[in-house]
Coordinates of C-alpha atoms in Angstrom, one line a residue:
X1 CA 30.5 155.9 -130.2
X2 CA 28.7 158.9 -128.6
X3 CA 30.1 162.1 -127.9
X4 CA 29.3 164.7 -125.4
X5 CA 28.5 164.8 -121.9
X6 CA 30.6 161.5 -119.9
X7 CA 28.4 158.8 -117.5
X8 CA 29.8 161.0 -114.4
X9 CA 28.7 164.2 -115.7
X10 CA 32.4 165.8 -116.0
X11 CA 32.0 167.1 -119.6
X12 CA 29.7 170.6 -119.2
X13 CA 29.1 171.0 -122.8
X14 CA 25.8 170.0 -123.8
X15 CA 26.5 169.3 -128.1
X16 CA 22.5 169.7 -129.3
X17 CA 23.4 173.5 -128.0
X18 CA 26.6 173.9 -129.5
X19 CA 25.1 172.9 -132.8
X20 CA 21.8 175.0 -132.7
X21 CA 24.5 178.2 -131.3
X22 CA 26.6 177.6 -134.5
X23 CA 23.4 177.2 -136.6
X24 CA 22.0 180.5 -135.5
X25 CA 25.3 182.3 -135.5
X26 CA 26.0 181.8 -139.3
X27 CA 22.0 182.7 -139.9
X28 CA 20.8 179.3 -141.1
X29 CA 17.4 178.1 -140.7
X30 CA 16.1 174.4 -139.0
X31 CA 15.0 173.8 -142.5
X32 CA 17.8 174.3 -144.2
X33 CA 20.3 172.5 -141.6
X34 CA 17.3 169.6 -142.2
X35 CA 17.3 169.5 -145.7
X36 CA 21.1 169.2 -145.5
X37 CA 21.0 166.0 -142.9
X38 CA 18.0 164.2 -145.1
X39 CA 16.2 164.7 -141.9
X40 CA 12.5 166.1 -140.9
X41 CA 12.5 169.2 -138.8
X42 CA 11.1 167.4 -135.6
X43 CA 14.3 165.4 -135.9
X44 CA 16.4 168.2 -135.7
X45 CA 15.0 169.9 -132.7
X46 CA 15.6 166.2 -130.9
X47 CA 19.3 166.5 -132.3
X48 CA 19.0 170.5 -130.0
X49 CA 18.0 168.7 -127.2
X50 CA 20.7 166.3 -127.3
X51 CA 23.5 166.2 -124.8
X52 CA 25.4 163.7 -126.8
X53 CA 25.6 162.2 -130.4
X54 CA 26.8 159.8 -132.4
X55 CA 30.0 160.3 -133.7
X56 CA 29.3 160.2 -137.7
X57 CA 26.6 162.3 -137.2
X58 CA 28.4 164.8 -135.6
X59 CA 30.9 164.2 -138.3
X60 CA 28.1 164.8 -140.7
X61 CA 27.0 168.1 -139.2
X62 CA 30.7 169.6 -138.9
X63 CA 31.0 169.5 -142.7
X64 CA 27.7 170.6 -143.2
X65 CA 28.3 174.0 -140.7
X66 CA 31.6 173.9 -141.5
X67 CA 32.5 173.8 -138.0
X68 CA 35.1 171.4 -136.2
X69 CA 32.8 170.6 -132.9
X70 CA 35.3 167.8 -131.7
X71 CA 37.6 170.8 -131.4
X72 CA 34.7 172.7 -129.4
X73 CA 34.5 169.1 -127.2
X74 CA 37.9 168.6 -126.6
X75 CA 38.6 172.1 -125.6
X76 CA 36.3 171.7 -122.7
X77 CA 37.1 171.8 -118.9
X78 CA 36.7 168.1 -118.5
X79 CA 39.7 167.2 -120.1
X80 CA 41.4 165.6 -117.7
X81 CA 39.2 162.9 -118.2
X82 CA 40.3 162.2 -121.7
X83 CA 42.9 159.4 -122.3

């Protein structure tokens, strides 16, 4: 399952932001946040560039930061579109 922005476009948060936002607000480098993943750095800018992601990996990343981003998803605009 992916999370993120929906087929018709109604979700406005774009998740590869939200993660590098919360990355750089608690002053953590790319290569920490990849050494923490198991991932190369090249990978990690892709995850940035994301608008969605897998669900475990965003699982994954939330423990990592320490930051509930399904929270951060659900509390967008686009609710109404949730079920």
């Amino acid at each position: 399952f992916r999370f993120g922005i929906a087929g018709d476009g109604s979700c406005k948060m774009h998740i590869g932001n939200l993660i590098q936002e919360e990355l750089k607000r608690q002053g953590r480098s790319v290569t920490w946040f990849a050494e923490q993943l198991f991932y190369t750095r090249p990978h990690i800018y892709k995850i940035f560039s994301k608008a969605t992601i897998d669900t475990g990996l965003l699982q994954r990343i939330s423990r990592i930061l320490k930051h509930d981003f399904f929270m951060d998803l659900s509390k967008d605009d686009g609710d109404e579109h949730l079920v």
